[in-house]
Coordinates of N, CA and C in Angstrom, one line a residue:
X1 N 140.1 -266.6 55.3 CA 140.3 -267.9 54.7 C 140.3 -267.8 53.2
X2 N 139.2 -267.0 53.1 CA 139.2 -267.0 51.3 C 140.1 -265.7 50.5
X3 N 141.2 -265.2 51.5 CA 142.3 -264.1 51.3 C 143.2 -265.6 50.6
X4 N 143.3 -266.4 51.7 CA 144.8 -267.4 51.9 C 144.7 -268.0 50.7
X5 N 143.2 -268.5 50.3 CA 143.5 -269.7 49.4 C 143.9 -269.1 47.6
X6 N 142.6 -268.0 48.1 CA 143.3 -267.6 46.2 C 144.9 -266.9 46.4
X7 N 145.7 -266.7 47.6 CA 146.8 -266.2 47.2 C 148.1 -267.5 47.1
X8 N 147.2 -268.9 47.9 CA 148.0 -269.8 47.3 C 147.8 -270.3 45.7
X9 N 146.6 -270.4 45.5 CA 145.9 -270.9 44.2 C 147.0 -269.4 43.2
X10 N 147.4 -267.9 43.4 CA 148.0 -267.0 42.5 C 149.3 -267.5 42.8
X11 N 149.9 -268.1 43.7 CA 151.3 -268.9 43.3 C 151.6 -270.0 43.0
X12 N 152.1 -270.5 41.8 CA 152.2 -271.4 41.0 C 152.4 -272.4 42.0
X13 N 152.3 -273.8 41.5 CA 152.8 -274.8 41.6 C 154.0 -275.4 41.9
X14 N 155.1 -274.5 40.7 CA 156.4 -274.6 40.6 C 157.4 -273.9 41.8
X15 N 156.2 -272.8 42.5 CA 156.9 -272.1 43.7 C 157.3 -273.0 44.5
X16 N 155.8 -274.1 45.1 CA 155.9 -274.9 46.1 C 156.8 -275.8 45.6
X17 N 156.9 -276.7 44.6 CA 157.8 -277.2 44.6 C 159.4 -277.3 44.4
X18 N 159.7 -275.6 44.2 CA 160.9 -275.7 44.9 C 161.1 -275.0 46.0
X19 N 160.1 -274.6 46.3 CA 160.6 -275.0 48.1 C 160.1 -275.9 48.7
X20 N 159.9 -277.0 48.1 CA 160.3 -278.2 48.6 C 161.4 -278.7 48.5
X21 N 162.0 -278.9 47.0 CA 163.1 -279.0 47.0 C 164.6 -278.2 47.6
X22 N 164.0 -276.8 47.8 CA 165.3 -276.3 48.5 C 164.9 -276.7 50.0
X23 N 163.8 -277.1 50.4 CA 164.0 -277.4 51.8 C 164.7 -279.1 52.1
X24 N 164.5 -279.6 51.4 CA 165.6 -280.8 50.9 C 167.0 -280.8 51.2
X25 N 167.3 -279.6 50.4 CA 168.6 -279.2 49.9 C 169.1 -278.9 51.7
X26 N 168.5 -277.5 51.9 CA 168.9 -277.4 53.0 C 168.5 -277.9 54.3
X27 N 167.8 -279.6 54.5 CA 168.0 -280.3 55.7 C 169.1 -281.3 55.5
X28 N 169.5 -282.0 54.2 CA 170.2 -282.8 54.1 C 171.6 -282.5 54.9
X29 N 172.2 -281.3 54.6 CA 173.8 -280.8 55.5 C 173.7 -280.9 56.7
X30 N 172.2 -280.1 57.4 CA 172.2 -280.4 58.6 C 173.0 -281.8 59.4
X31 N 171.9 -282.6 59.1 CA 172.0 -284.1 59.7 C 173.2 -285.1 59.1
X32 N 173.4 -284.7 57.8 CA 174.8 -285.1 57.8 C 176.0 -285.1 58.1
X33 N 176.4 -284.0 58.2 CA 177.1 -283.2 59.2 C 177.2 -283.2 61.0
X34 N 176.5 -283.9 61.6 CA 176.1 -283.8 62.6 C 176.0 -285.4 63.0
X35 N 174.7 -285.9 63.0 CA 174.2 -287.5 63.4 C 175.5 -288.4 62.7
X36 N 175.1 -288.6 60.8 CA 175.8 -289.3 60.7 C 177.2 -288.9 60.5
X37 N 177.6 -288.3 60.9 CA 179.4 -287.5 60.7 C 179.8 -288.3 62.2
X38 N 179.0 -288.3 63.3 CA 179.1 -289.0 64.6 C 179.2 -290.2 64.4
X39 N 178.0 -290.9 63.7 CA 177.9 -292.5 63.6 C 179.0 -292.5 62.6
X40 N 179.5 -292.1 61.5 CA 180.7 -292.8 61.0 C 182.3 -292.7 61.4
X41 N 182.0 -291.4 63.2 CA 183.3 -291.0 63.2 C 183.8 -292.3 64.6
X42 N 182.2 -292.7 65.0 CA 182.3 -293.6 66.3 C 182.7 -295.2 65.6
X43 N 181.9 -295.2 64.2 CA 182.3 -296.6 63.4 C 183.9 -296.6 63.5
X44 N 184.6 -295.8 63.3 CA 186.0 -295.4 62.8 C 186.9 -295.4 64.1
X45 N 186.1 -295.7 65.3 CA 186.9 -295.9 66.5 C 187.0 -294.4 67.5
X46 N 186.8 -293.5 66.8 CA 187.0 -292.3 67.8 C 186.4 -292.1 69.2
X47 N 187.4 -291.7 69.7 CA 186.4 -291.5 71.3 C 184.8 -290.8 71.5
X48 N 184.5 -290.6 72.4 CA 182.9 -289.5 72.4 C 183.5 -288.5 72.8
X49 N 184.7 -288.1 73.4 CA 185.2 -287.0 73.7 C 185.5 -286.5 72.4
X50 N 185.8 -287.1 71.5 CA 186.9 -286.2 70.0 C 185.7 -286.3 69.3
X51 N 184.8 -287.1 69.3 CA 183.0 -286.8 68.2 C 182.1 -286.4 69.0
X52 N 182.4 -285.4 70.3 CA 181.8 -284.6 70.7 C 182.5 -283.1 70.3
X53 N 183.8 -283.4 70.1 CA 184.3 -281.8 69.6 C 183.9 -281.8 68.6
X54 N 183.3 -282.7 67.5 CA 183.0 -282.2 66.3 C 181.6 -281.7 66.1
X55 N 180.9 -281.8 67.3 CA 179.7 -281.4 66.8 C 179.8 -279.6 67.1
X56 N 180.8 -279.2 67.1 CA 181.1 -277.6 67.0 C 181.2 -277.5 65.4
X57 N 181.2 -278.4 64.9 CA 181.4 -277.9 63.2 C 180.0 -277.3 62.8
X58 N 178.9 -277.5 64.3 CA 177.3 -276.6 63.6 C 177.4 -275.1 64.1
X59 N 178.4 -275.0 64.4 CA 177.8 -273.2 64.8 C 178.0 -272.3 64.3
X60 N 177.9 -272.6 62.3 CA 177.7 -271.6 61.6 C 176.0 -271.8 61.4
X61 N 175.2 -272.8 61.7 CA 174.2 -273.0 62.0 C 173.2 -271.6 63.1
X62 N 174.3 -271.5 63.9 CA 173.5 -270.6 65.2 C 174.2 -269.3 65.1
X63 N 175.2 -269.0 64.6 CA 175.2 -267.7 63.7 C 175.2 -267.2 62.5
X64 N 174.9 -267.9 61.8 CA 173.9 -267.5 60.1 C 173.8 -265.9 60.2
X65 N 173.0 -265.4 61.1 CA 172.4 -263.6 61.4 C 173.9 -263.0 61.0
X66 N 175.2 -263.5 61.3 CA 176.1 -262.9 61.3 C 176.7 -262.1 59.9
X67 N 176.1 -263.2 58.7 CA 176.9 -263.1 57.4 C 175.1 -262.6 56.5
X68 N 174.7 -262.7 56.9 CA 173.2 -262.9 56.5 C 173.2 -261.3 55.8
X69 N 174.0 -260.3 56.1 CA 173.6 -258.6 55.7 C 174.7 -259.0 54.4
X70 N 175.8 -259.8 54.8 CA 176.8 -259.4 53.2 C 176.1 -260.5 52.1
X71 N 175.3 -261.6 52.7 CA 174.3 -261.8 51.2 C 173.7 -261.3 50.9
X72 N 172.8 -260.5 51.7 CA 171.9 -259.4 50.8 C 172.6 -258.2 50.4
X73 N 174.1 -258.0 50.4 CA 174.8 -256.3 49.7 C 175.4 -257.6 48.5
X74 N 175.9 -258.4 49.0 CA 176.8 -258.5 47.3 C 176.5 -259.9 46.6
X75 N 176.6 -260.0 45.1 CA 176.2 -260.6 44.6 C 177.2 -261.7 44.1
X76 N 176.9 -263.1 43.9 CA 178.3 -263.6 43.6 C 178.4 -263.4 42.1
X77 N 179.6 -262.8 42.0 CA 180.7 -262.7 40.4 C 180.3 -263.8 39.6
X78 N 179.2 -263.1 38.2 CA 178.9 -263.9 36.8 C 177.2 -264.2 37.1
X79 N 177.3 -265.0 38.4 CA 176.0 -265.7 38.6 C 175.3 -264.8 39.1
X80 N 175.5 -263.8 39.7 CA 174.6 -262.6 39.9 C 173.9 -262.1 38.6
X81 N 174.4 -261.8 37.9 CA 173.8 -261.3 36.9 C 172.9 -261.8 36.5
X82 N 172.9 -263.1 36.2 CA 172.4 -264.2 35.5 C 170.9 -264.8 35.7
X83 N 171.5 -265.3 37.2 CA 170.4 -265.9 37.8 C 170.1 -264.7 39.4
X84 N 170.7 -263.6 39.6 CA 169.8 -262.5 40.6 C 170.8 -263.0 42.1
X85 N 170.1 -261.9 42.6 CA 170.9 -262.0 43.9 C 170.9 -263.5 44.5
X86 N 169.5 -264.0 45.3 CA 169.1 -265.0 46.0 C 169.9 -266.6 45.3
X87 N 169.1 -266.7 43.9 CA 169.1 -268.3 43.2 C 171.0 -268.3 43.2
X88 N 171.5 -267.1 42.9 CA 173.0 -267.3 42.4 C 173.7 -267.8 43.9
X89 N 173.6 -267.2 45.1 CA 173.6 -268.0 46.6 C 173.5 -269.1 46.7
X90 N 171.9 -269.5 46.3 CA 172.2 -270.6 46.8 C 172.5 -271.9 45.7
X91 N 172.4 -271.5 44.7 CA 173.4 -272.4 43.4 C 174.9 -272.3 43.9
X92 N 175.3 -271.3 44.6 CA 176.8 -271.3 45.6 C 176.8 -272.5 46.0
X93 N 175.8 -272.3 47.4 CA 175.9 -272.9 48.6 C 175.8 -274.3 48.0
X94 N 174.5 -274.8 47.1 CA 174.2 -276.1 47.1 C 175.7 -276.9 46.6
X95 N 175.8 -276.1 45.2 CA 177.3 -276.9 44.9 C 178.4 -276.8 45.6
X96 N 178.5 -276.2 46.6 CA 179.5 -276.4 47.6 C 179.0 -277.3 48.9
X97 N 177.8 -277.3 49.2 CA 177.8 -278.5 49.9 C 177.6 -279.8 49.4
X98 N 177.1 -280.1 48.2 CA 177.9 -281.2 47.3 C 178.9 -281.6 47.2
X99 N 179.9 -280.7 46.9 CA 181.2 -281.3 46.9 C 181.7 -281.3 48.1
X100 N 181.6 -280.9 49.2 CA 181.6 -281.2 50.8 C 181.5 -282.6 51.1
X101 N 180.0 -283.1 50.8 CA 179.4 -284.0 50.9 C 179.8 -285.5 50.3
X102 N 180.5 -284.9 49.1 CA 181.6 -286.1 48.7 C 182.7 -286.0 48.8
X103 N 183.4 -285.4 49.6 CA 184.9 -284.9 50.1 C 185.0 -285.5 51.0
X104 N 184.0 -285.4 52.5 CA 184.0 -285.7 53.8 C 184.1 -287.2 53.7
X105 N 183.3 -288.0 53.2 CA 183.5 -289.8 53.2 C 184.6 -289.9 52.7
X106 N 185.2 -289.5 51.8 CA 186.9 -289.4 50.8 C 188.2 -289.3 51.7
X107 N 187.5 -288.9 53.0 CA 188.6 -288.3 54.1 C 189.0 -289.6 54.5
X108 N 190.0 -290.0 54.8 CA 190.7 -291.1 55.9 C 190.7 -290.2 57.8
X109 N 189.5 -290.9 58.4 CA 189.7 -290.3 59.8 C 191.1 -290.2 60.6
X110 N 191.3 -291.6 60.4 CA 192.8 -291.8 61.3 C 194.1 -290.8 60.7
X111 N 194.1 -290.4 59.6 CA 195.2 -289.6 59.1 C 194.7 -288.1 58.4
X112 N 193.1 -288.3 58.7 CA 193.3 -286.9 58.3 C 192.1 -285.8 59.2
X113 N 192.3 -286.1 60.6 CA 190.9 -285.3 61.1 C 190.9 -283.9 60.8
X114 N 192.1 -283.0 61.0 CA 191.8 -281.9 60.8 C 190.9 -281.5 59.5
X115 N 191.4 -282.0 58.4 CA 190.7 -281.6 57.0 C 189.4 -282.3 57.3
X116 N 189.0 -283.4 57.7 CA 187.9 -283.5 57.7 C 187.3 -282.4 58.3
X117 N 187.5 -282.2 59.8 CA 186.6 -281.3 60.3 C 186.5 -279.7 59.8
X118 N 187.3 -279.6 59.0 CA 187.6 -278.6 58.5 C 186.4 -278.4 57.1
X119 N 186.3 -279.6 56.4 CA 185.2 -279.7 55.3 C 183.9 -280.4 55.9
X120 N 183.9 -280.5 57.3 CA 182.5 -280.5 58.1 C 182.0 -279.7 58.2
X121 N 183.2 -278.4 58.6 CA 183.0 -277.4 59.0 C 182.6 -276.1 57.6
X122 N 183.2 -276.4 56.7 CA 183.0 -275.9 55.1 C 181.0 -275.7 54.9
X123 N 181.4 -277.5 54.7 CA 179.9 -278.1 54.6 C 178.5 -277.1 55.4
X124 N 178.9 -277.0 57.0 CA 178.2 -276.3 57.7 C 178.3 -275.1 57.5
X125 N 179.1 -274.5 57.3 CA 178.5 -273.0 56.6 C 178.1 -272.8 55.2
X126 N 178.6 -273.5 54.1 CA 177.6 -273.3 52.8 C 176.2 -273.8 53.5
X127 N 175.8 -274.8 54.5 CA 174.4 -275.2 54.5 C 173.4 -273.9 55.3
X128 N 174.2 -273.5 56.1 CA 173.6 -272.5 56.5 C 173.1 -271.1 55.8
X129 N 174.5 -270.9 54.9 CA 174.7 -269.9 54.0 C 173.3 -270.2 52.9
X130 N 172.7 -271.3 52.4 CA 171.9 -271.5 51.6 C 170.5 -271.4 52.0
X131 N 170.6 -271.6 53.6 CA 169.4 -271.5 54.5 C 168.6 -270.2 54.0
X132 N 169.7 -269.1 54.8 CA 169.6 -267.7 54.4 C 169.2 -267.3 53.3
X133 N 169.9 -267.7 51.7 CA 169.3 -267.4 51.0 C 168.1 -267.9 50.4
X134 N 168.0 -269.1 51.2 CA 166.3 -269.5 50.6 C 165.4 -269.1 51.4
X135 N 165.7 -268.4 52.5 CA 164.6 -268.1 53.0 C 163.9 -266.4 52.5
X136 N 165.5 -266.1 52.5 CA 165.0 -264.6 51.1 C 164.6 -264.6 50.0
X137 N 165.0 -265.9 49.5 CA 164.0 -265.7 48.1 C 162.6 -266.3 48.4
X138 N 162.2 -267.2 48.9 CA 160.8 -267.6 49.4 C 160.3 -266.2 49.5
X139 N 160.8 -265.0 50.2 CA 160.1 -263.7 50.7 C 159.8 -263.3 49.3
X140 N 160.6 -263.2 48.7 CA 160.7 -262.5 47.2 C 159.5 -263.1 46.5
X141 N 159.2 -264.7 46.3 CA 158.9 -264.7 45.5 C 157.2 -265.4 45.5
X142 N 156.5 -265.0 46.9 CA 155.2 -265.1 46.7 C 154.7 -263.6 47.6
X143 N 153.5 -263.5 47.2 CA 152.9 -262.7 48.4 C 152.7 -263.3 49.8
X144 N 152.3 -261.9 50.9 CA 152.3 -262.4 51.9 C 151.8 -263.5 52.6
X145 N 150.3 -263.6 51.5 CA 149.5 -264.5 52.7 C 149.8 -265.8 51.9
X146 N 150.8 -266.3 51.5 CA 150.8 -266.8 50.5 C 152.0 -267.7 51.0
X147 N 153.1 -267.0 52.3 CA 154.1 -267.1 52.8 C 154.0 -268.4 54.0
X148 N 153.3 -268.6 54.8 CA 152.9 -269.7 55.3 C 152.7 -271.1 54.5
X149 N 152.2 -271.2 53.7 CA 151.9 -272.4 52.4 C 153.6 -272.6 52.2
X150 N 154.3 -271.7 51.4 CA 155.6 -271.5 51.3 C 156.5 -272.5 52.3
X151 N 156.1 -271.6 53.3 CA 156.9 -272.4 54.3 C 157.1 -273.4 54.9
X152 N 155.6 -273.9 55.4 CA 154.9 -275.3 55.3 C 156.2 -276.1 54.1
X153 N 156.2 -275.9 53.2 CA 156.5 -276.7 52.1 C 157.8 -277.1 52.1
X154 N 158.7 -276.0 52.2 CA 160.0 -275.7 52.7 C 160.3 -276.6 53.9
X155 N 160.0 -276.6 54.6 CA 159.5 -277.5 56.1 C 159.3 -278.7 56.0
X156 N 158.2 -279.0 54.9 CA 158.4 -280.4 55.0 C 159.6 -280.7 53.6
X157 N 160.2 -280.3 52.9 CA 161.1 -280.8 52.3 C 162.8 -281.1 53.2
X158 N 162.5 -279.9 54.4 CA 163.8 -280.1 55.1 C 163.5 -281.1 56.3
X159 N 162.2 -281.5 56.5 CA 161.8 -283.0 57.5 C 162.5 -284.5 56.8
X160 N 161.9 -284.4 55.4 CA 162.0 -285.0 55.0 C 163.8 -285.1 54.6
X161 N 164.3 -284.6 54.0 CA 165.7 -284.6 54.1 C 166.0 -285.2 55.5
X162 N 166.0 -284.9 56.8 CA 166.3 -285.1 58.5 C 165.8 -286.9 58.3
X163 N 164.8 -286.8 57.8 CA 164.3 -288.4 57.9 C 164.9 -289.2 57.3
X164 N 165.5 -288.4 55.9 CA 166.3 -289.7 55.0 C 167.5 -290.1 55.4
X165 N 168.1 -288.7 56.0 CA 169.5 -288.8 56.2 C 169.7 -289.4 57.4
X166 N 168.9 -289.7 58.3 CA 168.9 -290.2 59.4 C 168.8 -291.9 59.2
X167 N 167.8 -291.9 58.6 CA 167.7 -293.4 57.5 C 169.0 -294.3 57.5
X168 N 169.7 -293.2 56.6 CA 171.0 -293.8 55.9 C 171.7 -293.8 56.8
X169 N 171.7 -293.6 58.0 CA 172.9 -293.0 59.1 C 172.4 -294.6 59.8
X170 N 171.3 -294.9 60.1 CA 170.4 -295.9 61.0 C 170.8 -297.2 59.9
X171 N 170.4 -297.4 58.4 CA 170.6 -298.4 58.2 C 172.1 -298.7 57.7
X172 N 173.3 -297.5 57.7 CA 174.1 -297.7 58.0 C 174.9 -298.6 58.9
X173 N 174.6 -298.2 60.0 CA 174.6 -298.6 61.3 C 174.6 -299.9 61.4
X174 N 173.3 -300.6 60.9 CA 172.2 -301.8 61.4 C 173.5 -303.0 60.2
X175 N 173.5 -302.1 58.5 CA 174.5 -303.1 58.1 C 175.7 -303.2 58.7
X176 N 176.4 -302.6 59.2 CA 177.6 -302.5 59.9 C 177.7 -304.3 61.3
X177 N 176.6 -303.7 61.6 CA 176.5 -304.6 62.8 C 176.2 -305.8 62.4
X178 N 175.3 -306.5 61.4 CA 175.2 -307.3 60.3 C 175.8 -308.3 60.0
X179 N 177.2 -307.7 60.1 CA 178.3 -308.3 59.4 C 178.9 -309.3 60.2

């Protein structure tokens, strides 16, 4: 017990809170992409047959392991340098699921599903792609016993993301009906 606490007490403050923050980062695409991508594709009149094929846009979610060895061999061009293997990833990933994230509502469903699901699909692999690298840098950047606290933290930032985004999906919904 008294290993764990002085090895959380030797990792800063600033550790935990960004991996809170990147657990944020990387629950927000999840459930975006998914729950509410459903609730605004059923608002929009689509069948459950055609916003059940979209929920294939998560299965860079369930194969992540696949790309997971070429983030750890190459570094992205400029930002490697700069900011190191891991942060330059997922400064990738986050800004590209950003701009995903305000592309996908920009879509017109009726005239444009392919692109949409295409930048659902985008969206889902930078989010996963970010997964990966935050969970390598978490390794990197405390000690072992020190790795649970970490995680814990990471965990609750990507709950909390699941909760909001679900929120917005729910009181989406409730104004909709409102009307």
């Amino acid at each position: 017990r008294r290993g764990r606490l002085a090895a959380m007490r030797g990792s800063t403050i600033r550790s935990y809170l960004a991996m809170g923050l990147m657990g944020f980062g990387s629950g927000l695409p999840l459930l975006m992409v998914s729950t509410t991508l459903a609730i605004y594709l059923r608002e929009q009149g689509l069948t459950l047959t055609a916003i059940g094929l979209y929920s294939y846009v998560l299965t860079p979610y369930a194969v992540k392991f696949l790309w997971a060895p070429i983030l750890d061999s190459y570094r992205v061009p400029l930002l490697g340098a700069a900011l190191g293997l891991r942060r330059s990833w997922i400064l990738v990933a986050q800004i590209g699921v950003a701009a995903m994230l305000i592309v996908i509502p920009a879509l017109n469903v009726r005239t444009a599903m392919e692109p949409l699901a295409l930048a659902a699909l985008l969206c889902a692999f930078l989010g996963a792609t970010q997964d990966i690298a935050v969970d390598a840098y978490r390794i990197e950047i405390a000690p072992v016993a020190a790795q649970g606290a970490l995680t814990a933290t990471y965990s609750l930032g990507y709950r909390v993301a699941l909760i909001l985004s679900g929120a917005f999906a729910l009181g989406y919904v409730l104004a909709k009906l409102t009307r």
